[in-house]
Coordinates of C-alpha atoms in Angstrom, one line a residue:
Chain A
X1 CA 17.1 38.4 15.7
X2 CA 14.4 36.7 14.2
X3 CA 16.4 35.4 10.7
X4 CA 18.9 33.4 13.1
X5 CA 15.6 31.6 14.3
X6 CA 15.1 28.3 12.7
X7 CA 11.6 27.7 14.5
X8 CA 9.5 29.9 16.9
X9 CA 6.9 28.4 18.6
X10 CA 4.6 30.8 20.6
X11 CA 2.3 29.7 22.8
X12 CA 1.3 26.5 20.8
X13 CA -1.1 23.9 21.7
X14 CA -2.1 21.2 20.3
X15 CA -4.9 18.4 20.5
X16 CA -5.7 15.0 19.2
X17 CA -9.3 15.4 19.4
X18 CA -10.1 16.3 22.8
X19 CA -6.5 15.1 23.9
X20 CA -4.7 18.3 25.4
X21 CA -0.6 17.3 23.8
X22 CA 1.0 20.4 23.9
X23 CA 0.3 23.3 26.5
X24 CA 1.8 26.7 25.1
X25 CA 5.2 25.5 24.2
X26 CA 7.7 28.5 23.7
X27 CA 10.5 27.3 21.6
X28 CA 13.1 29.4 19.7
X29 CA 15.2 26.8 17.9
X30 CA 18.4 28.9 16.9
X31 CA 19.4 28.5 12.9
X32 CA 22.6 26.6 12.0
X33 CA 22.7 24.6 14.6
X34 CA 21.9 21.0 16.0
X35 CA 19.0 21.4 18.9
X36 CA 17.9 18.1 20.7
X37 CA 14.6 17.6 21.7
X38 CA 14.5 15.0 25.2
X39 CA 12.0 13.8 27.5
X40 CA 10.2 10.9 28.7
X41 CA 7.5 9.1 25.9
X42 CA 4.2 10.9 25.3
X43 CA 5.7 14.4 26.6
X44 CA 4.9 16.0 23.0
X45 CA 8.5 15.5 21.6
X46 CA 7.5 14.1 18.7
X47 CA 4.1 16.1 18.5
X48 CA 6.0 19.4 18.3
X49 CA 8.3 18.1 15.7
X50 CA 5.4 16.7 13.5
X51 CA 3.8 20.1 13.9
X52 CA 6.4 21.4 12.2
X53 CA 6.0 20.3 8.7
X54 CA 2.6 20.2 9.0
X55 CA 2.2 16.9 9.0
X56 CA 0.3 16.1 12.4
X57 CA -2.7 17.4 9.6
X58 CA -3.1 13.8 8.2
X59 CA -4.3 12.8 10.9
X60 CA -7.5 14.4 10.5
X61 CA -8.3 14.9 14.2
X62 CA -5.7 17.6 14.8
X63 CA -6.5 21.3 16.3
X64 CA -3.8 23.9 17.2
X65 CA -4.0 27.2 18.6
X66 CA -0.5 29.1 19.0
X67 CA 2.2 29.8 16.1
X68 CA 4.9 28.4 15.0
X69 CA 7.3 29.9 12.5
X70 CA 9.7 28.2 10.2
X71 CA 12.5 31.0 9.4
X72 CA 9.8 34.2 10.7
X73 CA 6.5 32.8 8.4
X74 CA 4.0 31.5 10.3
X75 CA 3.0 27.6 8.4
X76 CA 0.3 28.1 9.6
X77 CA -1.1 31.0 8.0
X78 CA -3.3 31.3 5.7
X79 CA -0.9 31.8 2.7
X80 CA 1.1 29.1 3.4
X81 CA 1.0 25.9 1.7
X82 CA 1.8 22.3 3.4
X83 CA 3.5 21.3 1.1
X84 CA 6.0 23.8 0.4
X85 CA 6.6 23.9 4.0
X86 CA 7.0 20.4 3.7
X87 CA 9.3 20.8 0.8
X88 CA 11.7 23.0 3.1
X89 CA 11.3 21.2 6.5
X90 CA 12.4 17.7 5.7
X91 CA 11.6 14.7 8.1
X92 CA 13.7 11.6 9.2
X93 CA 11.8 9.0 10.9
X94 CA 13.2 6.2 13.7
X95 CA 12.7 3.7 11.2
X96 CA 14.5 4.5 8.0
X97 CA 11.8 4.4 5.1
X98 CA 13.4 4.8 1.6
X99 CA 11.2 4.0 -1.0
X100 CA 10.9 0.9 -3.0
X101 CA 12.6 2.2 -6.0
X102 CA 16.2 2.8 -7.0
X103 CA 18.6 4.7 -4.6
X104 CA 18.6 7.4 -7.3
X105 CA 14.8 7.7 -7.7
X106 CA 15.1 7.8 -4.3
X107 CA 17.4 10.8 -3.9
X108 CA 15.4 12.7 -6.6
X109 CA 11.8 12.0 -5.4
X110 CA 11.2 15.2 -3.5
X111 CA 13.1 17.3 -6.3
X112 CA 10.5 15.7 -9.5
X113 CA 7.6 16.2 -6.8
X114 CA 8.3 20.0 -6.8
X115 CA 10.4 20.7 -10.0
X116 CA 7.4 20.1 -12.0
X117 CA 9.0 18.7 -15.0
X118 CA 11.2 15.9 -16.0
X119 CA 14.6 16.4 -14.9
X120 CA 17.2 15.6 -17.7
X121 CA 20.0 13.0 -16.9
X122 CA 23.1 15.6 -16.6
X123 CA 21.0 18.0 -14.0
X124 CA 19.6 14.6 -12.0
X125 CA 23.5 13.1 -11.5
X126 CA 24.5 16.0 -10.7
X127 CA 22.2 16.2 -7.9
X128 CA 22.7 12.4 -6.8
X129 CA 26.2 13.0 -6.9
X130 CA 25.9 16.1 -4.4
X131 CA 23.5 15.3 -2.3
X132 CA 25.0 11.4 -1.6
X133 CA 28.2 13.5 -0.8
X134 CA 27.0 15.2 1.5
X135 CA 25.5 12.1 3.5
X136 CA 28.8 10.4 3.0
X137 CA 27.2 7.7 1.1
X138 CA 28.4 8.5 -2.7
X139 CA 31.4 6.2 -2.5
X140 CA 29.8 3.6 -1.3
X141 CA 26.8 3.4 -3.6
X142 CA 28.2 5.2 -6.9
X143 CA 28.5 2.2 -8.3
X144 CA 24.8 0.7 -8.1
X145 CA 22.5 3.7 -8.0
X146 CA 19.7 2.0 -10.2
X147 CA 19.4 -1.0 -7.3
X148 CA 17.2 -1.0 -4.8
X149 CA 16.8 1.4 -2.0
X150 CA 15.7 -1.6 0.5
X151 CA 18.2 -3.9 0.0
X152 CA 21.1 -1.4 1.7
X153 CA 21.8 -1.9 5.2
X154 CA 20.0 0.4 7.7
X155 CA 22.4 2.8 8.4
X156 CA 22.8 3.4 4.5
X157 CA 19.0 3.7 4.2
X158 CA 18.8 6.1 7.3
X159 CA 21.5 8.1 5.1
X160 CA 19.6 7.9 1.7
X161 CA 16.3 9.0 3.8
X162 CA 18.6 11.9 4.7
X163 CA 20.1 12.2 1.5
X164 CA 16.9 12.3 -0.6
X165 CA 15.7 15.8 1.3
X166 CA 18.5 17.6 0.6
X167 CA 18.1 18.4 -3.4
X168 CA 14.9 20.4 -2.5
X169 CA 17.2 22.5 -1.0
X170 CA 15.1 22.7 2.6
X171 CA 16.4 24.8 5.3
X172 CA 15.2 22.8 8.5
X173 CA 15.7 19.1 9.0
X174 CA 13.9 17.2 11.7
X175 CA 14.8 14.1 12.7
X176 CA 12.7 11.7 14.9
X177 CA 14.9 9.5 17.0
X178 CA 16.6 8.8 13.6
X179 CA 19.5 6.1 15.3
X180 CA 17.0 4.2 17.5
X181 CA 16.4 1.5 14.9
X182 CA 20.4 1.6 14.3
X183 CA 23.6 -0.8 16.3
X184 CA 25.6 1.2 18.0
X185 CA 28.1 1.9 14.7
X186 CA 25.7 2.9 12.4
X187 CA 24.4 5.2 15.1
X188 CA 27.8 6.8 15.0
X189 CA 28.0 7.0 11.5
X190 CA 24.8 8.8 11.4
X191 CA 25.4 11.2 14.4
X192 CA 28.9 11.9 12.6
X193 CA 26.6 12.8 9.7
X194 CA 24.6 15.1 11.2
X195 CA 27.7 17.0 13.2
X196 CA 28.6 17.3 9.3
X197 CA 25.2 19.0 7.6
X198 CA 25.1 21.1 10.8
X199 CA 25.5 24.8 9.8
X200 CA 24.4 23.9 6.0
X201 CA 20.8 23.1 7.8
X202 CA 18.9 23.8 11.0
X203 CA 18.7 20.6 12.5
X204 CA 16.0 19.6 15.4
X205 CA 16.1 16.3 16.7
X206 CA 14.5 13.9 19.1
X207 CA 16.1 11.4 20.6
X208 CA 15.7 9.2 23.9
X209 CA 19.4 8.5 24.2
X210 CA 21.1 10.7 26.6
X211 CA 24.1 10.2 25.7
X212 CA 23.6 10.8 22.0
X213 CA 21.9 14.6 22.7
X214 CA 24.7 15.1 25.1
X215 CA 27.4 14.2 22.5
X216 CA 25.5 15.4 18.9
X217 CA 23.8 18.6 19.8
X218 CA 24.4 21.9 20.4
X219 CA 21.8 23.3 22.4
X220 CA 19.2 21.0 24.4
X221 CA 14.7 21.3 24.6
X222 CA 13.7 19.2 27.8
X223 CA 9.7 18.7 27.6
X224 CA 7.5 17.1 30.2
X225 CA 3.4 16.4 29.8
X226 CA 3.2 18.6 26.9
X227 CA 5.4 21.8 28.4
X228 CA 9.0 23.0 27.6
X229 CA 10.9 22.4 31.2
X230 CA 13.7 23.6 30.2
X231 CA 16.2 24.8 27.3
X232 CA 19.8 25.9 27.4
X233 CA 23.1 24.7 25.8
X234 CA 23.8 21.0 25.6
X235 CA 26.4 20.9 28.4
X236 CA 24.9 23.6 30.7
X237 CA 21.9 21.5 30.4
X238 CA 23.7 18.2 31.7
X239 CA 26.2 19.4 33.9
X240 CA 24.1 22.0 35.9
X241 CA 20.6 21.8 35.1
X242 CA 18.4 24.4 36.1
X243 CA 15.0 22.4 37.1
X244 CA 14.9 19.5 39.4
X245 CA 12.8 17.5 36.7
X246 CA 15.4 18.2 34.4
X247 CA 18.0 16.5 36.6
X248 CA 16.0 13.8 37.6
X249 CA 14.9 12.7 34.0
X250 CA 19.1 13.8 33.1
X251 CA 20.0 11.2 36.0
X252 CA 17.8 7.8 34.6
X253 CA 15.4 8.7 38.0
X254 CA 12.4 8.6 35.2
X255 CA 11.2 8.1 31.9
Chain I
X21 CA 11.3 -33.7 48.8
X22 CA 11.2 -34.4 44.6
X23 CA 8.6 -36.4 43.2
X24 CA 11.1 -37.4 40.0
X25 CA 10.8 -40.8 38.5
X26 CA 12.2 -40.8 35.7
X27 CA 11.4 -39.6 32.4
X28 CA 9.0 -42.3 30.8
X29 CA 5.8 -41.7 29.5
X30 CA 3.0 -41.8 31.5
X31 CA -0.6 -43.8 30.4
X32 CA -1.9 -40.1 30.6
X33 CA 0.4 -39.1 28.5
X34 CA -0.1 -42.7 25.6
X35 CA -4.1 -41.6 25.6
X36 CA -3.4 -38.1 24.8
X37 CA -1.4 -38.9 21.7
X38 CA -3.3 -41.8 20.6
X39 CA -6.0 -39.3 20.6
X40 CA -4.0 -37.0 18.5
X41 CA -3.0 -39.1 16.0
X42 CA -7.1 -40.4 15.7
X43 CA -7.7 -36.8 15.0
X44 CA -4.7 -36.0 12.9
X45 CA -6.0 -39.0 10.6
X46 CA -9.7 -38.3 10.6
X47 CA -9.2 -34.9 9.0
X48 CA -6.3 -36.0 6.9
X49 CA -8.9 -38.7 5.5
X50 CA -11.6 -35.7 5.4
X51 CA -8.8 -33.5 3.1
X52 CA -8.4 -35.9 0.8
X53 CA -11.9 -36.8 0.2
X54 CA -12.8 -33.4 -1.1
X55 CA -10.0 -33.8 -3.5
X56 CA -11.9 -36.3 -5.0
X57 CA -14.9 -34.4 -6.4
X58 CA -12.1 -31.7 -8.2
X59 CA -9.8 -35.0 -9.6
X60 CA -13.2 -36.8 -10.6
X61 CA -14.3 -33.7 -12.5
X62 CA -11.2 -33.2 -14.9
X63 CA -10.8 -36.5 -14.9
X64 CA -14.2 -37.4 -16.6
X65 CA -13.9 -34.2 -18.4
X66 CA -10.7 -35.0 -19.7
X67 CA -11.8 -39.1 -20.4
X68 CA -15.3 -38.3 -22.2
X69 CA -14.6 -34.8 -23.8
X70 CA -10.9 -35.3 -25.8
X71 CA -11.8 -37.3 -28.2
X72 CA -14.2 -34.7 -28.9
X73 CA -11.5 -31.9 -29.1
X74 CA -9.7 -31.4 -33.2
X75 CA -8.9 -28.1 -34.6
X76 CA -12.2 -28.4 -36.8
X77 CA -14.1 -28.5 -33.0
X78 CA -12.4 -24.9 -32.2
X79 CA -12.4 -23.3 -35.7
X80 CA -15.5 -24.3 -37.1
X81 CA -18.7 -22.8 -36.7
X82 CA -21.7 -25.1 -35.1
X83 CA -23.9 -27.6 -37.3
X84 CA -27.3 -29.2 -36.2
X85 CA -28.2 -26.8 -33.9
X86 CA -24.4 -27.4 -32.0
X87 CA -24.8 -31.3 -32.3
X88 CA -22.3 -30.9 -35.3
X89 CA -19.8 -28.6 -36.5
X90 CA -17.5 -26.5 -34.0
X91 CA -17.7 -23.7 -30.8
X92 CA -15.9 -21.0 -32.7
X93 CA -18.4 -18.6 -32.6
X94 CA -19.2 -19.2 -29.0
X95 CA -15.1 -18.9 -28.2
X96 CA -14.9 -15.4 -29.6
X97 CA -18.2 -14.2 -28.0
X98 CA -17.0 -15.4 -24.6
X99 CA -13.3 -13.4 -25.3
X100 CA -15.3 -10.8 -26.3
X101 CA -17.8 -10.9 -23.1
X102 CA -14.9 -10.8 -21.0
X103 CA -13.4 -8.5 -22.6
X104 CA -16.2 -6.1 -22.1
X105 CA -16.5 -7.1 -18.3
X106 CA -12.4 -6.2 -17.4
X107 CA -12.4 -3.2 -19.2
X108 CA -15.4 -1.5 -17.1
X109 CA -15.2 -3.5 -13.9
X110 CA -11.2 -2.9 -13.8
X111 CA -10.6 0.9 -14.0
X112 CA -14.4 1.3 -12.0
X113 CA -13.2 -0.9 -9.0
X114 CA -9.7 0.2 -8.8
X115 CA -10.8 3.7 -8.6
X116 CA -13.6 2.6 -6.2
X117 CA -10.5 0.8 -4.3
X118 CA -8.1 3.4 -4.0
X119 CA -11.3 6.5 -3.3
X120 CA -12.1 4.1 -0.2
X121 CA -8.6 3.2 0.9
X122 CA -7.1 6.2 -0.1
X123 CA -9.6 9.1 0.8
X124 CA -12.1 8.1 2.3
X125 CA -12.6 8.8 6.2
X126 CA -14.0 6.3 8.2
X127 CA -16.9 7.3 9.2
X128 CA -20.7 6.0 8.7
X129 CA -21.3 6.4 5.2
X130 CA -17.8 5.1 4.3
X131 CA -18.8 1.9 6.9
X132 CA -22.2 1.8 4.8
X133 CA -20.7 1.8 1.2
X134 CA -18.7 -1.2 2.5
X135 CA -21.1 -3.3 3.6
X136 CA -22.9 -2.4 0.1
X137 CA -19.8 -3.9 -1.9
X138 CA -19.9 -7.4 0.4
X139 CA -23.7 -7.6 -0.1
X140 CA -23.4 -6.5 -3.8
X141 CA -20.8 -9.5 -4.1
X142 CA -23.2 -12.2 -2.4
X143 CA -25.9 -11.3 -5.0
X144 CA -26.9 -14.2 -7.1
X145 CA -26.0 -14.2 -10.4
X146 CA -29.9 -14.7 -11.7
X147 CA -30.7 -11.6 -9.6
X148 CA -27.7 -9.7 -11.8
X149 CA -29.2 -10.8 -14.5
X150 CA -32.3 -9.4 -14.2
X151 CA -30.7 -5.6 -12.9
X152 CA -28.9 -5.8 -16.2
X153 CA -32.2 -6.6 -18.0
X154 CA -33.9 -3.3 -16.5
X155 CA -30.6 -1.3 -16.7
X156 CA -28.8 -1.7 -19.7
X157 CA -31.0 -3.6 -22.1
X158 CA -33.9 -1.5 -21.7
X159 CA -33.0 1.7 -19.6
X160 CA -29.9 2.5 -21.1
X161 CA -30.9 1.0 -24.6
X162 CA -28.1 -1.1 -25.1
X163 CA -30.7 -3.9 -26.5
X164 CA -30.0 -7.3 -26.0
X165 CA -25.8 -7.1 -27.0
X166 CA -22.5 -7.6 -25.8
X167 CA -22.4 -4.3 -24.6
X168 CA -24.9 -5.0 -22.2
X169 CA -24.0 -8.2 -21.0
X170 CA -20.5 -6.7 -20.8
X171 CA -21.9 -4.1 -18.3
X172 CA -24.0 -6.4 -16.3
X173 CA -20.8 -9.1 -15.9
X174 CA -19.0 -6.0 -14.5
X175 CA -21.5 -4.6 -12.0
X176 CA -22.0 -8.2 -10.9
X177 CA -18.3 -8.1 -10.7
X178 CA -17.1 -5.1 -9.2
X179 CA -17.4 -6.1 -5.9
X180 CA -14.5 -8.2 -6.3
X181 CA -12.7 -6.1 -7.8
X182 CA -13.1 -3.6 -5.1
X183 CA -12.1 -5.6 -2.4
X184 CA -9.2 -7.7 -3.8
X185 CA -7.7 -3.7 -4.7
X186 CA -8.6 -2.5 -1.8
X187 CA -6.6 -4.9 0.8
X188 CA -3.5 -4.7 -1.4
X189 CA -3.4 -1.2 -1.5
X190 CA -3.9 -1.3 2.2
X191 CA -1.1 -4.0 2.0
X192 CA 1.4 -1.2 1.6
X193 CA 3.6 0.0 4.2
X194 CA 2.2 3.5 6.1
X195 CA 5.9 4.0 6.1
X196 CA 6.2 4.7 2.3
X197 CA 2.8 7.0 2.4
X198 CA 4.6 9.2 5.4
X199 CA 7.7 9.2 3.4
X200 CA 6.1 10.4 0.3
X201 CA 3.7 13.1 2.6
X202 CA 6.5 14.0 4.3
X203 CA 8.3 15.5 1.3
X204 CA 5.8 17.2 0.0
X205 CA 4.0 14.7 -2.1
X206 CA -0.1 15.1 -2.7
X207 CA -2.1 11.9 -2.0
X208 CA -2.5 11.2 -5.6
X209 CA 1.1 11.6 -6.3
X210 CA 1.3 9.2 -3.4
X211 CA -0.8 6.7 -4.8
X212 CA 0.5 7.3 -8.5
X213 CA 4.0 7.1 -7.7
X214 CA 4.3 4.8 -4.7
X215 CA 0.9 3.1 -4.1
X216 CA -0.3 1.8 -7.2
X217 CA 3.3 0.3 -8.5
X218 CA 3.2 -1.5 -5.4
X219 CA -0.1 -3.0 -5.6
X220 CA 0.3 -5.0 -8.5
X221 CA -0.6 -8.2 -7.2
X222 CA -3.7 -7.7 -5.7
X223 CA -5.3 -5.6 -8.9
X224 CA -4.1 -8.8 -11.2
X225 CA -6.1 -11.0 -7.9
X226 CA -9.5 -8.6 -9.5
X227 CA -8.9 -9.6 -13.0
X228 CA -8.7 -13.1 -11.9
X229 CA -11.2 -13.3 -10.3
X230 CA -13.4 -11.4 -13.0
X231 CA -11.8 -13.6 -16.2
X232 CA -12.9 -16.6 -14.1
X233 CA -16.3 -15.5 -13.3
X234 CA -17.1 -14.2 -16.8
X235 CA -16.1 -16.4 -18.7
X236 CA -18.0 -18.9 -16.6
X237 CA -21.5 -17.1 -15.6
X238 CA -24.4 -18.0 -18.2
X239 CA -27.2 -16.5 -16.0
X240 CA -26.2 -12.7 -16.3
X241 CA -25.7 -13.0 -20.0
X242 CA -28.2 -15.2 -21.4
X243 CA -30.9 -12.1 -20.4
X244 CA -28.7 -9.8 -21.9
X245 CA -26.2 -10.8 -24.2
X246 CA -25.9 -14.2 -25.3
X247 CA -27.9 -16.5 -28.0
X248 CA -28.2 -20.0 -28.3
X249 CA -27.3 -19.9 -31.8
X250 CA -25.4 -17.1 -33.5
X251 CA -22.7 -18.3 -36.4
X252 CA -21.5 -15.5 -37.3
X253 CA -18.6 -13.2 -35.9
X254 CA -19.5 -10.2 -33.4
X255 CA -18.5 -7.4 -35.6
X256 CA -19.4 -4.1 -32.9
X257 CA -20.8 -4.1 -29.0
X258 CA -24.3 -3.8 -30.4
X259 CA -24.1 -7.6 -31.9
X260 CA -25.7 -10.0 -29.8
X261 CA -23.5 -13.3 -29.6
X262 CA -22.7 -17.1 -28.7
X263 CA -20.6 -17.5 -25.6
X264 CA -19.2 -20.9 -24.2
X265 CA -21.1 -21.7 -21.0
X266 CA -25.2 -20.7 -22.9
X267 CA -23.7 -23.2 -25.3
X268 CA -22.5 -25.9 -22.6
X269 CA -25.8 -25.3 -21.5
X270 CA -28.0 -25.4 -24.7
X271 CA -25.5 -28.9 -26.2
X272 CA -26.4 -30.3 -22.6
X273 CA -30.1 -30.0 -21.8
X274 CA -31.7 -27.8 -25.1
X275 CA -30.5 -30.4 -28.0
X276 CA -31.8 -33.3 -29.2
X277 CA -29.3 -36.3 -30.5
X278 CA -26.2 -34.8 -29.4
X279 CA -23.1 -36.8 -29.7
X280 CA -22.4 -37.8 -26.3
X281 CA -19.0 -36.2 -26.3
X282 CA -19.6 -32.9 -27.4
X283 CA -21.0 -31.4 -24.4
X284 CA -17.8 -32.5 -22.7
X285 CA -15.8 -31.3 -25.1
X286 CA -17.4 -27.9 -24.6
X287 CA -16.7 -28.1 -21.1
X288 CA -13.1 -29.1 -21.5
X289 CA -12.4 -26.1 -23.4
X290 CA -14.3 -24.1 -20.7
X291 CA -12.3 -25.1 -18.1
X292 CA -9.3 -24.8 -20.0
X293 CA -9.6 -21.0 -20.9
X294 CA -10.5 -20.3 -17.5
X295 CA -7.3 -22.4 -16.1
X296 CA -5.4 -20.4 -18.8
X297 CA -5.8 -17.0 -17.5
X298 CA -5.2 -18.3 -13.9
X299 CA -2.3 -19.5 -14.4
X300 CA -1.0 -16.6 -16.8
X301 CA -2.2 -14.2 -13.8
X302 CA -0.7 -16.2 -11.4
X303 CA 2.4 -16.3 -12.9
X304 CA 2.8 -12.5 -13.6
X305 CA 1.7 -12.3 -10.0
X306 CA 4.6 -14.1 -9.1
X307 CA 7.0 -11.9 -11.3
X308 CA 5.4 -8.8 -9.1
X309 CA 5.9 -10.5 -6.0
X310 CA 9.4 -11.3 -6.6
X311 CA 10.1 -7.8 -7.6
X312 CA 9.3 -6.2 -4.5
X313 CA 11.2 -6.4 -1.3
X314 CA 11.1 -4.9 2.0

């Protein structure tokens, strides 16, 4: 059972300072497959998914009780490291947020952070090449891989920022409203993406667009003041939910 | 029922702009009277101090005390000073910069260091002076040299530095830092990577600042450092030397029957080196600017 989990929360909460956000969240996110995360702003959405890689830590401020397990290992334990959980839970953010350096310094960023040592030109297009493939981006930008990551369009970007986790071969994706900052084409083009890298990658992702968790996901997280409501496949979610807050936010009554 | 008629001005309406334009002329006339004092400086500088300027002025060494002969000695010791003064302030306040930006918390002792580095930067130079007397001439045993006047130029310095690295590296987009964390990336391969390349401008702002100020102090060194009359070449940090603004100074107010134009001259070429490194600076701050994007 527990190797098809992709994350297990159990009974997590979580403060900013003496700010209760999260109030013992249960959440099995199932491996392999696309999980949205809904719910109106400030229910912990975005909390839970930043507890995931850790990276609520920065902050400084940040105390948890609870566990939460990337593929059975608790993060945090006292073995683990941040940042190779980092290294296997990648992050997409609403805004796309390449770095100002070539697309394909870019795409190998993560890969020199944790390979160690330089990686030789052969081994480095090689895993360009396959890792702008898989964000269906290599055709478009084979051709000017040493320009600059900021001057592509956003929906290219939001692809590179995928693209550029993928040679650290990470097993979980997260991805934090990644087409709010996108017009409704490129937002296609990325949810078409994602429908793509699902099964290669565990894929949990927040989004305030109805429509786009009812279309690109697979099985559906509704969270209210800090608490999982409710969590069942996509389309048993919206066509007969099984909480009356989860209808009412479902209908556009809130949030 | 409407109370339109029409849409001419009203006499409200006249004394309201005759007032603005007034005011829009009073402190255009204000502007332009502060650009005299700059004009009128390079001006007279220029008008009393070329024909005072030849290649004998630059590459000979003084004669008479500095009324005769050339500021050779004083050029080097100045390039030297300066020199001295980048290459401690410079990798002391960009570390300083990127600790406080970088890793430091905010809390009170962070706050307190802070409001050190602006009081440290309103210091008077004379009061520098004197520190660098006590620290490095006598405490440190550096003796009256370059090195010493070197180390007090930075410290009096470093405040700049600090601050001028410090708001570029705070300049650059959170986005890029939670990118970098996000994959895995340690703060310092963060700033290595990411920060610092990006940052550019504002470090080149520090040297600036400290080229201009170095080259032009005479209080800090003349304790420390700096001789009214020296003509021989600095050969090591322990020398002590000639540097150009002790020499504008001595040619000015310490010598007797000096050629009218040859204090002028002195500050000419003053001037001139300092305009010199501006403008290279500015001009490879530009190249940086134009570089980045986003």
């Amino acid at each position: 059972m527990a190797e098809h989990l992709a994350i297990e929360a159990q009974s997590l909460n979580l403060w900013y300072g003496t700010f209760q956000a999260l109030f013992e969240v249960d959440l099995q996110v199932r491996a392999g497959i696309v999980t949205a995360l809904i719910g109106p702003s400030g229910c912990g959405k975005s909390t839970f998914l930043r507890s995931c890689n850790r990276i609520n830590e920065r902050l400084g401020y940040v105390s948890t009780t609870g566990t939460i397990k990337v593929l059975g290992q608790d993060v945090y334990g006292e073995q683990v490291s941040a940042i190779q959980v980092r290294r296997h839970v990648g992050m997409v953010f609403q805004r796309p947020n390449p770095l100002p350096l070539s697309i394909r310094d870019n795409v190998l960023f993560g890969h020199r952070l944790h390979s160690g040592k330089r990686v030789n030109k052969a081994d480095g297009d090689a895993l360009v090449e396959e890792a702008l493939r898989q964000v269906l981006l290599w055709d478009r930008v084979k051709d000017r891989l040493d320009h600059k990551a900021t001057g592509l369009s956003l929906e290219e970007q939001q692809k590179l920022c995928i693209a550029r986790l993928l040679p650290t071969k990470p097993s979980v994706l997260l991805m934090d409203e990644p087409c709010s900052a996108l017009d409704p084409e490129a937002t296609a083009a990325v949810e078409d993406l994602i429908w793509t890298l699902r099964g290669k990658y565990s894929i949990l992702i927040v989004t305030h667009n109805m429509a786009q968790a009812r279309r690109a996901s697979d099985e559906c997280v509704f969270m209210l003041m800090g608490r999982v409501v409710e969590h069942s496949a996509t389309e048993e979610m919206f066509v007969a939910p099984k909480q009356q807050e989860t209808a009412d936010y479902i209908e556009g009554r809130f949030g | 029922m409407s109370s339109f008629d029409g849409f001419s001005s009203t006499p409200l309406e006249q004394r309201n702009n005759s007032v603005q334009q007034l005011v829009r002329l009073l402190f255009l006339t204000i502007t332009l009277l502060l650009l005299i004092p700059a004009v009128a400086t390079i001006v007279v500088l220029i008008v009393e101090g070329a024909p005072g300027l030849s290649l004998e002025f630059f590459l000979d060494k003084p004669r008479q005390n500095g009324a005769a002969g050339g500021i050779a000695p004083a050029l080097v010791g100045t390039v030297w000073l300066t020199a001295g003064a980048l290459l401690f302030a410079l990798p002391l306040g960009v570390a300083a910069a990127i600790y406080l930006s970088e890793y430091a918390k905010d809390n009170w002792l962070t706050r307190a260091i802070n409001v050190a580095i602006v009081n440290l930067a309103g210091v008077p130079s004379i009061v520098h002076a004197l520190f660098g007397v006590g620290a490095f001439v006598h405490f440190m045993q550096f003796g009256k040299s370059i090195l010493a006047a070197s180390c007090t130029l930075a410290v009096m310095t470093l405040p700049v530095v600090i601050v001028a690295t410090r708001e570029s590296l705070q300049a650059v987009p959170k986005a890029f830092r939670e990118a970098c964390w996000n994959m895995g990336a340690t703060r310092w391969q963060t700033i290595w990577k990411v920060v610092l390349p990006n940052s550019g401008s504002g470090i080149l702002t520090g040297l600036i600042l400290v080229v201009s100020r170095a080259v032009g102090e005479t209080a800090p060194i003349m304790f420390t450092g700096a001789v009214f009359l020296r003509a021989l070449y600095p050969s090591g940090v322990f020398d002590k030397t000639m540097a150009l603004s002790l020499h504008l100074f001595n040619v000015s107010t310490q010598v007797n029957d000096v050629p009218r134009h040859v204090p002028f001259a002195v500050a000419l070429t003053l001037i001139g080196v300092v305009l010199a490194m501006n403008a290279a600076a500015i001009a490879l701050r530009m190249r940086l600017r134009g570089r980045k994007k986003w």
